[in-house]
mmCIF file of C-alpha atoms in Angstrom:
data_model
loop_
_atom_site.group_PDB
_atom_site.id
_atom_site.type_symbol
_atom_site.label_atom_id
_atom_site.label_comp_id
_atom_site.label_asym_id
_atom_site.label_seq_id
_atom_site.Cartn_x
_atom_site.Cartn_y
_atom_site.Cartn_z
ATOM 1 C CA UNK K 1 0.023 0.221 0.125
ATOM 2 C CA UNK K 2 2.580 2.407 1.275
ATOM 3 C CA UNK K 3 4.009 1.895 -3.067
ATOM 4 C CA UNK K 4 0.590 2.580 -4.423
ATOM 5 C CA UNK K 5 0.728 5.412 -2.133
ATOM 6 C CA UNK K 6 4.407 6.650 -3.184
ATOM 7 C CA UNK K 7 3.577 6.097 -6.462
ATOM 8 C CA UNK K 8 0.071 8.236 -6.963
ATOM 9 C CA UNK K 9 2.100 11.145 -4.141
ATOM 10 C CA UNK K 10 4.579 11.223 -7.356
ATOM 11 C CA UNK K 11 2.417 11.026 -10.951
ATOM 12 C CA UNK K 12 -0.180 13.623 -8.729
ATOM 13 C CA UNK K 13 2.973 16.369 -8.638
ATOM 14 C CA UNK K 14 4.194 15.391 -12.362
ATOM 15 C CA UNK K 15 0.460 16.216 -13.289
ATOM 16 C CA UNK K 16 -0.422 19.026 -11.121
ATOM 17 C CA UNK K 17 3.394 21.105 -12.324
ATOM 18 C CA UNK K 18 2.035 19.774 -16.197
ATOM 19 C CA UNK K 19 -1.427 20.596 -15.829
ATOM 20 C CA UNK K 20 1.147 24.379 -13.742
ATOM 21 C CA UNK K 21 3.054 24.397 -16.685
ATOM 22 C CA UNK K 22 0.004 24.268 -19.141
ATOM 23 C CA UNK K 23 -1.966 26.690 -17.177
ATOM 24 C CA UNK K 24 -4.556 23.783 -16.212
ATOM 25 C CA UNK K 25 -5.586 23.091 -13.052
ATOM 26 C CA UNK K 26 -6.064 19.438 -11.196
ATOM 27 C CA UNK K 27 -9.624 17.712 -12.607
ATOM 28 C CA UNK K 28 -12.557 17.623 -10.134
ATOM 29 C CA UNK K 29 -15.022 15.662 -9.904
ATOM 30 C CA UNK K 30 -18.903 15.947 -8.348
ATOM 31 C CA UNK K 31 -21.201 13.852 -6.790
ATOM 32 C CA UNK K 32 -24.837 14.881 -6.468
ATOM 33 C CA UNK K 33 -24.424 15.370 -4.023
ATOM 34 C CA UNK K 34 -21.737 18.655 -5.075
ATOM 35 C CA UNK K 35 -18.751 17.036 -3.125
ATOM 36 C CA UNK K 36 -15.299 17.456 -5.255
ATOM 37 C CA UNK K 37 -12.590 15.240 -4.829
ATOM 38 C CA UNK K 38 -8.773 15.441 -6.768
ATOM 39 C CA UNK K 39 -8.720 12.140 -8.736
ATOM 40 C CA UNK K 40 -4.427 12.588 -9.140
ATOM 41 C CA UNK K 41 -4.115 11.300 -5.712
ATOM 42 C CA UNK K 42 -6.699 8.737 -6.561
ATOM 43 C CA UNK K 43 -5.853 6.896 -9.618
ATOM 44 C CA UNK K 44 -3.868 4.209 -8.293
ATOM 45 C CA UNK K 45 -5.904 3.082 -5.197
ATOM 46 C CA UNK K 46 -7.112 -0.600 -5.111
ATOM 47 C CA UNK K 47 -10.961 -0.409 -2.378
ATOM 48 C CA UNK K 48 -12.307 -3.098 -2.309
ATOM 49 C CA UNK K 49 -15.885 -3.469 -1.079
ATOM 50 C CA UNK K 50 -17.936 -6.612 0.601
ATOM 51 C CA UNK K 51 -21.600 -6.536 1.025
ATOM 52 C CA UNK K 52 -23.475 -8.066 3.142
ATOM 53 C CA UNK K 53 -25.111 -9.904 0.244
ATOM 54 C CA UNK K 54 -26.100 -8.517 -3.963
ATOM 55 C CA UNK K 55 -29.567 -10.525 -3.512
ATOM 56 C CA UNK K 56 -31.642 -8.045 -3.294
ATOM 57 C CA UNK K 57 -32.337 -4.769 -4.748
ATOM 58 C CA UNK K 58 -31.855 -1.947 -1.977
ATOM 59 C CA UNK K 59 -27.733 -4.400 -1.862
ATOM 60 C CA UNK K 60 -27.598 -3.972 -5.950
ATOM 61 C CA UNK K 61 -28.476 0.240 -5.127
ATOM 62 C CA UNK K 62 -25.918 0.371 -2.200
ATOM 63 C CA UNK K 63 -23.126 -1.026 -4.708
ATOM 64 C CA UNK K 64 -24.192 1.307 -7.702
ATOM 65 C CA UNK K 65 -23.624 3.898 -5.791
ATOM 66 C CA UNK K 66 -19.695 2.123 -4.635
ATOM 67 C CA UNK K 67 -18.710 2.474 -8.456
ATOM 68 C CA UNK K 68 -19.923 5.857 -9.481
ATOM 69 C CA UNK K 69 -17.956 7.164 -6.837
ATOM 70 C CA UNK K 70 -15.000 5.303 -7.652
ATOM 71 C CA UNK K 71 -15.508 6.418 -11.841
ATOM 72 C CA UNK K 72 -16.083 9.652 -10.115
ATOM 73 C CA UNK K 73 -13.364 9.305 -7.275
ATOM 74 C CA UNK K 74 -10.593 7.741 -10.098
ATOM 75 C CA UNK K 75 -9.932 4.176 -8.132
ATOM 76 C CA UNK K 76 -10.767 0.689 -8.308
ATOM 77 C CA UNK K 77 -13.956 -0.367 -6.942
ATOM 78 C CA UNK K 78 -14.296 -4.439 -6.829
ATOM 79 C CA UNK K 79 -18.125 -5.410 -5.188
ATOM 80 C CA UNK K 80 -18.331 -8.326 -3.329
ATOM 81 C CA UNK K 81 -21.728 -9.328 -1.625
ATOM 82 C CA UNK K 82 -22.347 -12.811 0.192
ATOM 83 C CA UNK K 83 -25.089 -15.408 -1.695
ATOM 84 C CA UNK K 84 -28.511 -13.886 1.120
ATOM 85 C CA UNK K 85 -28.541 -12.611 4.899
ATOM 86 C CA UNK K 86 -27.777 -14.937 6.783
ATOM 87 C CA UNK K 87 -24.640 -16.777 4.596
ATOM 88 C CA UNK K 88 -22.327 -15.433 7.387
ATOM 89 C CA UNK K 89 -19.736 -17.484 6.725
ATOM 90 C CA UNK K 90 -19.602 -16.278 3.153
ATOM 91 C CA UNK K 91 -19.150 -13.201 4.534
ATOM 92 C CA UNK K 92 -16.027 -13.577 6.945
ATOM 93 C CA UNK K 93 -14.099 -16.254 4.080
ATOM 94 C CA UNK K 94 -14.672 -13.126 2.359
ATOM 95 C CA UNK K 95 -13.337 -10.738 4.604
ATOM 96 C CA UNK K 96 -10.230 -13.037 5.503
ATOM 97 C CA UNK K 97 -9.257 -12.814 2.039
ATOM 98 C CA UNK K 98 -9.815 -9.409 1.509
ATOM 99 C CA UNK K 99 -7.854 -8.434 4.503
ATOM 100 C CA UNK K 100 -4.295 -11.569 3.836
ATOM 101 C CA UNK K 101 -4.400 -11.501 0.065
ATOM 102 C CA UNK K 102 -2.549 -7.698 0.431
ATOM 103 C CA UNK K 103 -4.143 -7.107 -3.338
ATOM 104 C CA UNK K 104 -6.117 -3.361 -1.376
ATOM 105 C CA UNK K 105 -5.457 -0.583 -0.482
ATOM 106 C CA UNK K 106 -8.669 -0.219 1.460
ATOM 107 C CA UNK K 107 -11.720 -1.948 2.448
ATOM 108 C CA UNK K 108 -16.068 -0.942 2.887
ATOM 109 C CA UNK K 109 -17.534 -3.270 4.782
ATOM 110 C CA UNK K 110 -21.443 -3.845 5.747
ATOM 111 C CA UNK K 111 -20.480 -6.855 8.433
ATOM 112 C CA UNK K 112 -23.589 -9.697 8.870
ATOM 113 C CA UNK K 113 -22.310 -10.549 12.012
ATOM 114 C CA UNK K 114 -20.083 -7.177 13.431
ATOM 115 C CA UNK K 115 -18.662 -8.327 16.867
ATOM 116 C CA UNK K 116 -17.656 -11.315 13.819
ATOM 117 C CA UNK K 117 -15.462 -9.598 12.337
ATOM 118 C CA UNK K 118 -14.028 -6.612 14.459
ATOM 119 C CA UNK K 119 -12.579 -9.620 15.840
ATOM 120 C CA UNK K 120 -10.896 -10.243 12.998
ATOM 121 C CA UNK K 121 -10.163 -7.630 11.832
ATOM 122 C CA UNK K 122 -8.754 -6.681 14.910
ATOM 123 C CA UNK K 123 -5.296 -7.827 13.910
ATOM 124 C CA UNK K 124 -4.863 -6.203 10.680
ATOM 125 C CA UNK K 125 -3.146 -2.601 8.855
ATOM 126 C CA UNK K 126 -5.712 -2.298 6.331
ATOM 127 C CA UNK K 127 -7.983 0.714 6.316
ATOM 128 C CA UNK K 128 -11.193 0.012 6.824
ATOM 129 C CA UNK K 129 -14.777 1.854 7.087
ATOM 130 C CA UNK K 130 -17.576 0.594 7.751
ATOM 131 C CA UNK K 131 -21.385 0.768 6.631
ATOM 132 C CA UNK K 132 -24.733 0.628 6.960
ATOM 133 C CA UNK K 133 -24.177 -1.542 10.231
ATOM 134 C CA UNK K 134 -21.099 0.069 12.190
ATOM 135 C CA UNK K 135 -18.541 -2.088 13.499
ATOM 136 C CA UNK K 136 -17.051 -1.591 17.419
ATOM 137 C CA UNK K 137 -13.425 -2.039 16.724
ATOM 138 C CA UNK K 138 -9.974 0.993 17.126
ATOM 139 C CA UNK K 139 -9.432 0.015 13.137
ATOM 140 C CA UNK K 140 -12.336 1.254 12.349
ATOM 141 C CA UNK K 141 -12.147 4.930 10.921
ATOM 142 C CA UNK K 142 -15.240 5.321 10.202
ATOM 143 C CA UNK K 143 -19.143 3.884 9.957
ATOM 144 C CA UNK K 144 -20.852 5.922 7.272
ATOM 145 C CA UNK K 145 -25.138 4.645 7.708
ATOM 146 C CA UNK K 146 -28.523 5.264 9.128
ATOM 147 C CA UNK K 147 -29.532 5.597 12.793
ATOM 148 C CA UNK K 148 -31.616 2.788 12.862
ATOM 149 C CA UNK K 149 -34.014 4.149 15.769
ATOM 150 C CA UNK K 150 -34.200 7.719 15.059
ATOM 151 C CA UNK K 151 -35.638 6.670 11.027
ATOM 152 C CA UNK K 152 -37.577 3.051 12.418
ATOM 153 C CA UNK K 153 -38.492 6.043 14.864
ATOM 154 C CA UNK K 154 -40.407 8.144 12.666
ATOM 155 C CA UNK K 155 -41.465 5.258 10.312
ATOM 156 C CA UNK K 156 -43.704 4.839 13.628
ATOM 157 C CA UNK K 157 -44.798 8.093 15.083
ATOM 158 C CA UNK K 158 -46.257 8.497 11.027
ATOM 159 C CA UNK K 159 -47.996 4.518 10.802
ATOM 160 C CA UNK K 160 -49.967 5.648 14.354
ATOM 161 C CA UNK K 161 -51.256 8.860 12.513
ATOM 162 C CA UNK K 162 -51.797 6.350 9.479
ATOM 163 C CA UNK K 163 -53.901 4.179 11.495
ATOM 164 C CA UNK K 164 -55.873 6.086 13.397
ATOM 165 C CA UNK K 165 -57.425 8.468 10.227
ATOM 166 C CA UNK K 166 -58.058 4.523 8.915
ATOM 167 C CA UNK K 167 -60.032 4.635 11.540
ATOM 168 C CA UNK K 168 -58.524 2.274 14.338
ATOM 169 C CA UNK K 169 -59.706 3.367 17.986
ATOM 170 C CA UNK K 170 -57.002 1.863 19.932
ATOM 171 C CA UNK K 171 -53.956 1.091 17.891
ATOM 172 C CA UNK K 172 -51.274 -2.024 18.304
ATOM 173 C CA UNK K 173 -48.531 -2.907 15.991
ATOM 174 C CA UNK K 174 -46.595 -5.940 15.313
ATOM 175 C CA UNK K 175 -43.341 -6.550 14.181
ATOM 176 C CA UNK K 176 -41.247 -8.534 11.204
ATOM 177 C CA UNK K 177 -37.195 -8.011 11.449
ATOM 178 C CA UNK K 178 -34.534 -9.353 9.600
ATOM 179 C CA UNK K 179 -32.377 -11.762 11.537
ATOM 180 C CA UNK K 180 -32.760 -12.673 14.665
ATOM 181 C CA UNK K 181 -29.933 -10.846 16.987
ATOM 182 C CA UNK K 182 -28.314 -8.519 13.936
ATOM 183 C CA UNK K 183 -27.609 -5.343 15.302
ATOM 184 C CA UNK K 184 -29.230 -3.593 12.443
ATOM 185 C CA UNK K 185 -32.802 -5.401 13.102
ATOM 186 C CA UNK K 186 -32.713 -4.717 16.162
ATOM 187 C CA UNK K 187 -31.690 -1.008 16.437
ATOM 188 C CA UNK K 188 -35.375 -0.852 14.354
ATOM 189 C CA UNK K 189 -37.024 -2.552 16.706
ATOM 190 C CA UNK K 190 -36.511 -0.851 19.439
ATOM 191 C CA UNK K 191 -36.622 2.412 16.974
ATOM 192 C CA UNK K 192 -40.678 0.703 16.535
ATOM 193 C CA UNK K 193 -41.247 1.262 19.099
ATOM 194 C CA UNK K 194 -40.621 4.521 20.611
ATOM 195 C CA UNK K 195 -41.922 5.935 18.251
ATOM 196 C CA UNK K 196 -45.485 4.337 18.759
ATOM 197 C CA UNK K 197 -45.257 4.439 22.161
ATOM 198 C CA UNK K 198 -44.723 8.458 21.400
ATOM 199 C CA UNK K 199 -47.429 9.342 19.261
ATOM 200 C CA UNK K 200 -49.915 7.005 21.408
ATOM 201 C CA UNK K 201 -49.827 3.413 20.088
ATOM 202 C CA UNK K 202 -49.015 -0.390 21.492
ATOM 203 C CA UNK K 203 -45.929 -1.982 20.226
ATOM 204 C CA UNK K 204 -46.426 -5.515 20.501
ATOM 205 C CA UNK K 205 -42.808 -7.017 22.060
ATOM 206 C CA UNK K 206 -44.026 -10.177 22.799
ATOM 207 C CA UNK K 207 -45.711 -11.030 19.147
ATOM 208 C CA UNK K 208 -41.861 -10.096 17.170
ATOM 209 C CA UNK K 209 -41.656 -12.180 14.594
ATOM 210 C CA UNK K 210 -38.344 -13.034 12.278
ATOM 211 C CA UNK K 211 -37.733 -14.007 9.033
ATOM 212 C CA UNK K 212 -34.363 -13.659 8.176
ATOM 213 C CA UNK K 213 -35.340 -10.368 5.440
ATOM 214 C CA UNK K 214 -37.011 -12.971 3.297
ATOM 215 C CA UNK K 215 -40.047 -11.998 1.813
ATOM 216 C CA UNK K 216 -41.099 -15.439 1.528
ATOM 217 C CA UNK K 217 -39.962 -16.074 5.022
ATOM 218 C CA UNK K 218 -43.089 -12.406 6.090
ATOM 219 C CA UNK K 219 -45.562 -13.919 4.644
ATOM 220 C CA UNK K 220 -45.895 -17.196 6.498
ATOM 221 C CA UNK K 221 -45.297 -14.968 10.462
ATOM 222 C CA UNK K 222 -48.244 -12.579 8.557
ATOM 223 C CA UNK K 223 -49.863 -15.969 8.146
ATOM 224 C CA UNK K 224 -48.970 -16.499 11.450
ATOM 225 C CA UNK K 225 -50.207 -13.026 12.666
ATOM 226 C CA UNK K 226 -54.048 -13.867 10.863
ATOM 227 C CA UNK K 227 -54.703 -15.994 13.348
ATOM 228 C CA UNK K 228 -53.804 -14.855 16.416
ATOM 229 C CA UNK K 229 -55.478 -12.025 15.230
ATOM 230 C CA UNK K 230 -58.801 -12.955 13.560
ATOM 231 C CA UNK K 231 -59.415 -9.061 14.340
ATOM 232 C CA UNK K 232 -57.032 -7.761 12.460
ATOM 233 C CA UNK K 233 -54.240 -5.706 13.575
ATOM 234 C CA UNK K 234 -53.172 -1.347 13.217
ATOM 235 C CA UNK K 235 -50.244 -1.558 12.214
ATOM 236 C CA UNK K 236 -47.218 -3.963 10.881
ATOM 237 C CA UNK K 237 -43.561 -2.495 10.533
ATOM 238 C CA UNK K 238 -41.247 -4.715 8.847
ATOM 239 C CA UNK K 239 -37.163 -4.327 8.591
ATOM 240 C CA UNK K 240 -37.430 -3.326 4.920
ATOM 241 C CA UNK K 241 -39.268 -3.199 1.287
ATOM 242 C CA UNK K 242 -39.706 -6.146 1.011
ATOM 243 C CA UNK K 243 -41.315 -8.304 4.230
ATOM 244 C CA UNK K 244 -43.839 -5.431 4.565
ATOM 245 C CA UNK K 245 -45.230 -6.175 0.195
ATOM 246 C CA UNK K 246 -44.722 -9.604 1.753
ATOM 247 C CA UNK K 247 -46.422 -9.248 4.499
ATOM 248 C CA UNK K 248 -49.735 -6.985 2.840
ATOM 249 C CA UNK K 249 -49.682 -9.910 0.010
ATOM 250 C CA UNK K 250 -50.387 -12.641 2.798
ATOM 251 C CA UNK K 251 -53.374 -9.792 4.845
ATOM 252 C CA UNK K 252 -54.864 -8.853 1.384
ATOM 253 C CA UNK K 253 -57.429 -11.845 1.757
ATOM 254 C CA UNK K 254 -58.235 -10.951 4.906
ATOM 255 C CA UNK K 255 -61.326 -8.116 6.089
ATOM 256 C CA UNK K 256 -59.865 -8.057 9.108
ATOM 257 C CA UNK K 257 -56.918 -6.164 7.877
ATOM 258 C CA UNK K 258 -57.802 -4.219 4.400
ATOM 259 C CA UNK K 259 -57.267 -1.429 7.598
ATOM 260 C CA UNK K 260 -54.140 -2.559 8.140
ATOM 261 C CA UNK K 261 -51.315 0.339 7.793
ATOM 262 C CA UNK K 262 -48.236 -2.514 6.414
ATOM 263 C CA UNK K 263 -44.606 -0.401 6.783
ATOM 264 C CA UNK K 264 -41.833 -0.819 5.393
ATOM 265 C CA UNK K 265 -38.456 1.126 5.305
ATOM 266 C CA UNK K 266 -35.775 0.967 2.704
ATOM 267 C CA UNK K 267 -37.362 2.718 -0.642
ATOM 268 C CA UNK K 268 -36.220 1.072 -3.092
ATOM 269 C CA UNK K 269 -38.499 0.653 -6.712
ATOM 270 C CA UNK K 270 -39.726 -2.550 -5.190
ATOM 271 C CA UNK K 271 -41.129 -1.084 -2.185
ATOM 272 C CA UNK K 272 -42.448 1.970 -3.803
ATOM 273 C CA UNK K 273 -43.901 0.320 -6.589
ATOM 274 C CA UNK K 274 -46.379 -1.859 -4.207
ATOM 275 C CA UNK K 275 -47.459 1.661 -1.788
ATOM 276 C CA UNK K 276 -48.029 3.159 -5.930
ATOM 277 C CA UNK K 277 -51.000 -0.348 -6.705
ATOM 278 C CA UNK K 278 -51.826 0.386 -2.688
ATOM 279 C CA UNK K 279 -50.443 -2.887 -1.677
ATOM 280 C CA UNK K 280 -47.422 -1.476 1.382
ATOM 281 C CA UNK K 281 -48.724 2.081 3.339
ATOM 282 C CA UNK K 282 -45.400 4.067 3.411
ATOM 283 C CA UNK K 283 -41.703 3.785 3.775
ATOM 284 C CA UNK K 284 -38.606 5.123 5.279
ATOM 285 C CA UNK K 285 -36.536 5.642 2.331
ATOM 286 C CA UNK K 286 -33.173 5.904 3.116
ATOM 287 C CA UNK K 287 -29.954 6.473 0.953
ATOM 288 C CA UNK K 288 -28.592 3.322 0.184
ATOM 289 C CA UNK K 289 -26.910 4.675 -2.450
ATOM 290 C CA UNK K 290 -25.255 7.229 -0.992
ATOM 291 C CA UNK K 291 -23.684 5.267 1.608
ATOM 292 C CA UNK K 292 -22.197 3.013 -0.642
ATOM 293 C CA UNK K 293 -20.595 6.229 -2.919
ATOM 294 C CA UNK K 294 -20.130 8.344 0.372
ATOM 295 C CA UNK K 295 -18.500 4.527 1.793
ATOM 296 C CA UNK K 296 -15.889 4.425 -0.080
ATOM 297 C CA UNK K 297 -15.922 8.461 -0.201
ATOM 298 C CA UNK K 298 -14.578 8.075 2.497
ATOM 299 C CA UNK K 299 -11.474 5.408 1.910
ATOM 300 C CA UNK K 300 -10.574 7.764 -0.314
ATOM 301 C CA UNK K 301 -9.825 10.542 2.226
ATOM 302 C CA UNK K 302 -8.310 8.366 5.127
ATOM 303 C CA UNK K 303 -6.181 7.133 2.048
ATOM 304 C CA UNK K 304 -5.308 10.627 0.672
ATOM 305 C CA UNK K 305 -4.418 11.785 4.477
ATOM 306 C CA UNK K 306 -7.657 12.777 5.877
ATOM 307 C CA UNK K 307 -9.217 12.890 8.758
ATOM 308 C CA UNK K 308 -12.852 11.269 8.724
ATOM 309 C CA UNK K 309 -15.966 11.837 11.506
ATOM 310 C CA UNK K 310 -16.690 8.772 13.059
ATOM 311 C CA UNK K 311 -19.854 9.197 11.746
ATOM 312 C CA UNK K 312 -21.527 10.096 8.731
ATOM 313 C CA UNK K 313 -25.313 10.169 8.296
ATOM 314 C CA UNK K 314 -27.502 10.092 5.573
ATOM 315 C CA UNK K 315 -31.056 11.160 5.587
ATOM 316 C CA UNK K 316 -34.586 9.138 5.820
ATOM 317 C CA UNK K 317 -37.473 10.320 4.432
ATOM 318 C CA UNK K 318 -40.920 9.127 4.725
ATOM 319 C CA UNK K 319 -42.972 7.707 1.580
ATOM 320 C CA UNK K 320 -46.628 7.366 0.713
ATOM 321 C CA UNK K 321 -49.141 7.079 -1.660
ATOM 322 C CA UNK K 322 -48.950 10.957 -1.935
ATOM 323 C CA UNK K 323 -44.602 11.533 -3.055
ATOM 324 C CA UNK K 324 -44.452 7.890 -4.629
ATOM 325 C CA UNK K 325 -44.164 8.534 -7.598
ATOM 326 C CA UNK K 326 -41.782 11.666 -7.143
ATOM 327 C CA UNK K 327 -39.074 9.156 -5.093
ATOM 328 C CA UNK K 328 -39.244 6.042 -7.439
ATOM 329 C CA UNK K 329 -38.069 8.413 -10.997
ATOM 330 C CA UNK K 330 -35.152 9.543 -8.255
ATOM 331 C CA UNK K 331 -34.349 6.059 -7.229
ATOM 332 C CA UNK K 332 -34.613 4.874 -11.099
ATOM 333 C CA UNK K 333 -32.248 7.516 -12.349
ATOM 334 C CA UNK K 334 -29.957 6.705 -9.462
ATOM 335 C CA UNK K 335 -29.885 3.255 -10.249
ATOM 336 C CA UNK K 336 -29.111 2.990 -14.181
ATOM 337 C CA UNK K 337 -25.603 5.002 -13.912
#
């Protein structure tokens, strides 16, 4: 890595000198957020990105942000991901291979098992940036992602208000979450509980279901909820849009669930289309594209000697039928880049 950095600095100095002699300046690039970067010091960097999976639209969205950052910043970005969000050993193997191969300058990782990854990286000198899910390790230079409790609380509050408008006198909610024990999933449960309680609803903690972030399993979970609550439930909150839409499909044939509010997190195309079709009620849209982009940018900044903020936050927005079409156009544009 030191050799690459030296080569990059020498190359940058030569190019700056050449441009100065011609009356020019160093090339600058910008992403949609207006951030600029000097490509002359980045051109030899190789950034390895290891995501939770590539088998979902959300993670493809994150991956596209990583790749676009590579293009804009003039660095090589290699994006990998496990086959599913429960393929723990597969991702750990990818990380171990990256740490031992010595063929990249920095690693950006979205861990499936943050505690295990913290152990894996304990002795590395490779610059590491965590995205989407934090890693408690002094080897991680920065975490790029969301405040999962805050965004879920936002969704919980909006869901209670929607349930009241839909005619529910007593507002109760049940969660269909991702992988049990996953820090992101647990933080979102806590946020949903908080937001629902603050808005005057009740989250039924003992009835939380876990569907491994998969729509098919969410259908099975929803069928169990319907059997336990034939009278209906005011709100179903889910860890992602796939599960929220799956739950809504499972409940569609039951009149008691006609006015149930189905809430997801993600804001991917499938989720937005489900809202436009009247299936899912709302989603808390997070910008995974920016998470990927800013993760790679943070890694490059670290390689260039810049001090990183410990937490780089991205925004979240509640999407309903009122603003779904506008949001869809934004997401489609990012996916096509």
